[in-house]
mmCIF file of C-alpha atoms in Angstrom:
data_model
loop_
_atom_site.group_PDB
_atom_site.id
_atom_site.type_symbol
_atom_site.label_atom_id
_atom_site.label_comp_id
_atom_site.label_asym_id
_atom_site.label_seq_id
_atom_site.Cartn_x
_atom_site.Cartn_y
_atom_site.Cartn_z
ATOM 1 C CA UNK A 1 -9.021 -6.149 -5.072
ATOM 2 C CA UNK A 2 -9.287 -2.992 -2.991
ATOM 3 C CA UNK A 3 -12.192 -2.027 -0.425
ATOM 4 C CA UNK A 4 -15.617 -2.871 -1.408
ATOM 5 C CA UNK A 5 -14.857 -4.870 -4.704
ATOM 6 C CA UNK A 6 -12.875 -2.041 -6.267
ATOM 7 C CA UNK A 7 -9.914 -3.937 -8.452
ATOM 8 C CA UNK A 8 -8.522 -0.359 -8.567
ATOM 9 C CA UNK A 9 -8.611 0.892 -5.364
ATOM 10 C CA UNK A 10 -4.987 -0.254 -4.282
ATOM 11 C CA UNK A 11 -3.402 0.747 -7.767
ATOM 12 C CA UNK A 12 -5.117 4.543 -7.351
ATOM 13 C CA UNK A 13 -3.754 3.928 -3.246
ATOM 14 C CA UNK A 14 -0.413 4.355 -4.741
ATOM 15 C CA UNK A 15 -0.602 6.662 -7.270
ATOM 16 C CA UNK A 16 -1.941 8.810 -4.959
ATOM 17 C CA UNK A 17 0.478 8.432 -2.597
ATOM 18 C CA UNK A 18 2.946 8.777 -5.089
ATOM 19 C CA UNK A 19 1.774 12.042 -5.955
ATOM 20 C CA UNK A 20 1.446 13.611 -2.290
ATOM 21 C CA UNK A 21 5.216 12.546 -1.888
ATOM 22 C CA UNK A 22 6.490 14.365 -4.993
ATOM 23 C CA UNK A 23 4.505 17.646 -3.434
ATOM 24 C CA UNK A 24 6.113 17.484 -0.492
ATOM 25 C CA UNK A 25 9.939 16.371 -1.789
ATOM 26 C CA UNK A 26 9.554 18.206 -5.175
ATOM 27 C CA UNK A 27 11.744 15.279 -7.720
ATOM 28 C CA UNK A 28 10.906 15.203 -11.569
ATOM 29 C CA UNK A 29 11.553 11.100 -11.205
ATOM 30 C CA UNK A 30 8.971 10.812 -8.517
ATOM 31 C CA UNK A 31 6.076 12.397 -10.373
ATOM 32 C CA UNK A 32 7.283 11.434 -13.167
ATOM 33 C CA UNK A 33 6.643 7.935 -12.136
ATOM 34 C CA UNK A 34 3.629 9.178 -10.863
ATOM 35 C CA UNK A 35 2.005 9.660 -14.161
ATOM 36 C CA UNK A 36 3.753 6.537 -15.616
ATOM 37 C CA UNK A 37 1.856 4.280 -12.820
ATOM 38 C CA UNK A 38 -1.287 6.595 -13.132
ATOM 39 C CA UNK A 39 -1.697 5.580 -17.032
ATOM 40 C CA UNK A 40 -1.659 1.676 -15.820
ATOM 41 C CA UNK A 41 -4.437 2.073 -13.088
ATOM 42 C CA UNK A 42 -8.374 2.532 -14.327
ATOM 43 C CA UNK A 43 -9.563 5.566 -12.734
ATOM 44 C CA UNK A 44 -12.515 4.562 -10.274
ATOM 45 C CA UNK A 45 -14.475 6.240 -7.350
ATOM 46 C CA UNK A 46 -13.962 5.996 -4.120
ATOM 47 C CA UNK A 47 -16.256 3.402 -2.515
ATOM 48 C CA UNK A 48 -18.617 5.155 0.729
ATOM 49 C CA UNK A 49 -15.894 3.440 3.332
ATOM 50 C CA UNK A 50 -12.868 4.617 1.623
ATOM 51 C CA UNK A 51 -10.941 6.619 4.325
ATOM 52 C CA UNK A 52 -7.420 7.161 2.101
ATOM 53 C CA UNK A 53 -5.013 6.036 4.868
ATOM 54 C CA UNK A 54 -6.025 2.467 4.973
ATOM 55 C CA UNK A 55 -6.948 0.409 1.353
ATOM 56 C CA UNK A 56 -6.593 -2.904 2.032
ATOM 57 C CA UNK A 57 -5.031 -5.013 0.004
ATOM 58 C CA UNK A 58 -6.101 -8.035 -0.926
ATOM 59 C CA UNK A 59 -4.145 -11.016 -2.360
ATOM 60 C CA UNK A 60 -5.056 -13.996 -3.101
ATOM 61 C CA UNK A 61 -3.755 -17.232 -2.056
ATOM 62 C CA UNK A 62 -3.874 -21.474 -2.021
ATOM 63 C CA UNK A 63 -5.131 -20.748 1.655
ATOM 64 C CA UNK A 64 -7.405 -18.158 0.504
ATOM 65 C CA UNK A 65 -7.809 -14.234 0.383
ATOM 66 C CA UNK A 66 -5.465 -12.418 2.115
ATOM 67 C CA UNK A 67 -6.503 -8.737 3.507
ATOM 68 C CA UNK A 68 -3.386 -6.727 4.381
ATOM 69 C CA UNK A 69 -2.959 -3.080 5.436
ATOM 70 C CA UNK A 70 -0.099 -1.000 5.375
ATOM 71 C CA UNK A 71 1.449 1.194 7.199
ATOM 72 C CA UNK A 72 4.570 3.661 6.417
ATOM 73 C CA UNK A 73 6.729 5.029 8.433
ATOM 74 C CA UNK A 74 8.815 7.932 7.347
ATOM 75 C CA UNK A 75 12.222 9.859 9.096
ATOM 76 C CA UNK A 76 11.399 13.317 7.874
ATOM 77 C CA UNK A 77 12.550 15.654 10.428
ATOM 78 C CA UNK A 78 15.931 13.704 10.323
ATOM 79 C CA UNK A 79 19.324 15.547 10.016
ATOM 80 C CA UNK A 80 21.186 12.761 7.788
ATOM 81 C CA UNK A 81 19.777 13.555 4.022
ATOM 82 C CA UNK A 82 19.875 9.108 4.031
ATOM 83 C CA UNK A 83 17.574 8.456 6.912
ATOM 84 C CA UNK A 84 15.436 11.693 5.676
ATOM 85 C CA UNK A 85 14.731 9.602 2.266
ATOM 86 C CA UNK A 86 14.014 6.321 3.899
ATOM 87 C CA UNK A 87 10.371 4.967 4.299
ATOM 88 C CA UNK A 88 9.741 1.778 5.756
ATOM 89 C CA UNK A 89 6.611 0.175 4.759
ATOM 90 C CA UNK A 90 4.594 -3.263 6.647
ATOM 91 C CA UNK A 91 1.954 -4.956 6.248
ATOM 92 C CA UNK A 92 -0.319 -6.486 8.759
ATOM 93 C CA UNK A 93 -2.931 -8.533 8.666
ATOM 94 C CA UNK A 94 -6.689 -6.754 8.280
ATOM 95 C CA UNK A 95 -8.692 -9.651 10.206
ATOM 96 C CA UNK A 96 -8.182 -12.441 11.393
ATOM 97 C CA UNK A 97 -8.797 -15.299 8.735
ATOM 98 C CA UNK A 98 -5.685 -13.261 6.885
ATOM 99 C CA UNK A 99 -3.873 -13.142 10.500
ATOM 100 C CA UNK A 100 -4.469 -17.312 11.253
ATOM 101 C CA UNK A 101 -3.307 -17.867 7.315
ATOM 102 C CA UNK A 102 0.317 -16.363 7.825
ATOM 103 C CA UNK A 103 0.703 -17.879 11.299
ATOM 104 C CA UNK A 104 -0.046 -21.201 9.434
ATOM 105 C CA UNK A 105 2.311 -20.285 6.851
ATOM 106 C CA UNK A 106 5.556 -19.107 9.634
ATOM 107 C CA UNK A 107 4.793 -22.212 11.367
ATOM 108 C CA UNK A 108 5.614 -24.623 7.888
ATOM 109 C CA UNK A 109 8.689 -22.728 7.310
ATOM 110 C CA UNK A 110 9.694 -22.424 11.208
#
């Protein structure tokens, strides 16, 4: 579910997203795709506290719900056309029931 309730608010997160990529790196496949995704997500509003950046995401889980927020990391000023195209996404923990449920999880598999 995304902020405030929405189901949809992570699904249009990444269409979005999407989209604002294949501005800036013009590719056919990429908005392409774009559209694909866009015809699988309900359009919905924006909730009051939606800032754009940040939609959590939220999973859920044996342990619970899990609130997760992402952040990408991008090389675009880089000379090698590779590293340019590379993004690197993670996702941390949004608060700390979400933060004490992984650490419970590491620790099992440690």
């Amino acid at each position: 579910m995304g902020e405030g309730g929405e189901p949809d608010a992570w699904g249009q997160h990444i269409v979005e997203n999407l989209r604002a990529r294949a501005v800036r790196s013009p590719d056919p496949r990429l908005a392409s795709l774009a559209e694909e995704l866009a015809d699988h997500v309900p359009a919905s509003e924006p909730g009051a506290d939606y800032l754009g950046f940040a939609v959590p995401l939220r999973l859920r889980c044996a342990e619970g719900e899990l609130r997760l927020l992402t952040t990408l990391t991008s090389f675009a000023t880089a000379v090698d056309v590779t590293l340019a195209e590379l993004h690197l996404e993670a996702f941390l923990p949004a608060d700390r029931e979400t933060a004490e449920i992984l650490r419970a999880r590491a620790a099992r598999r440690g």
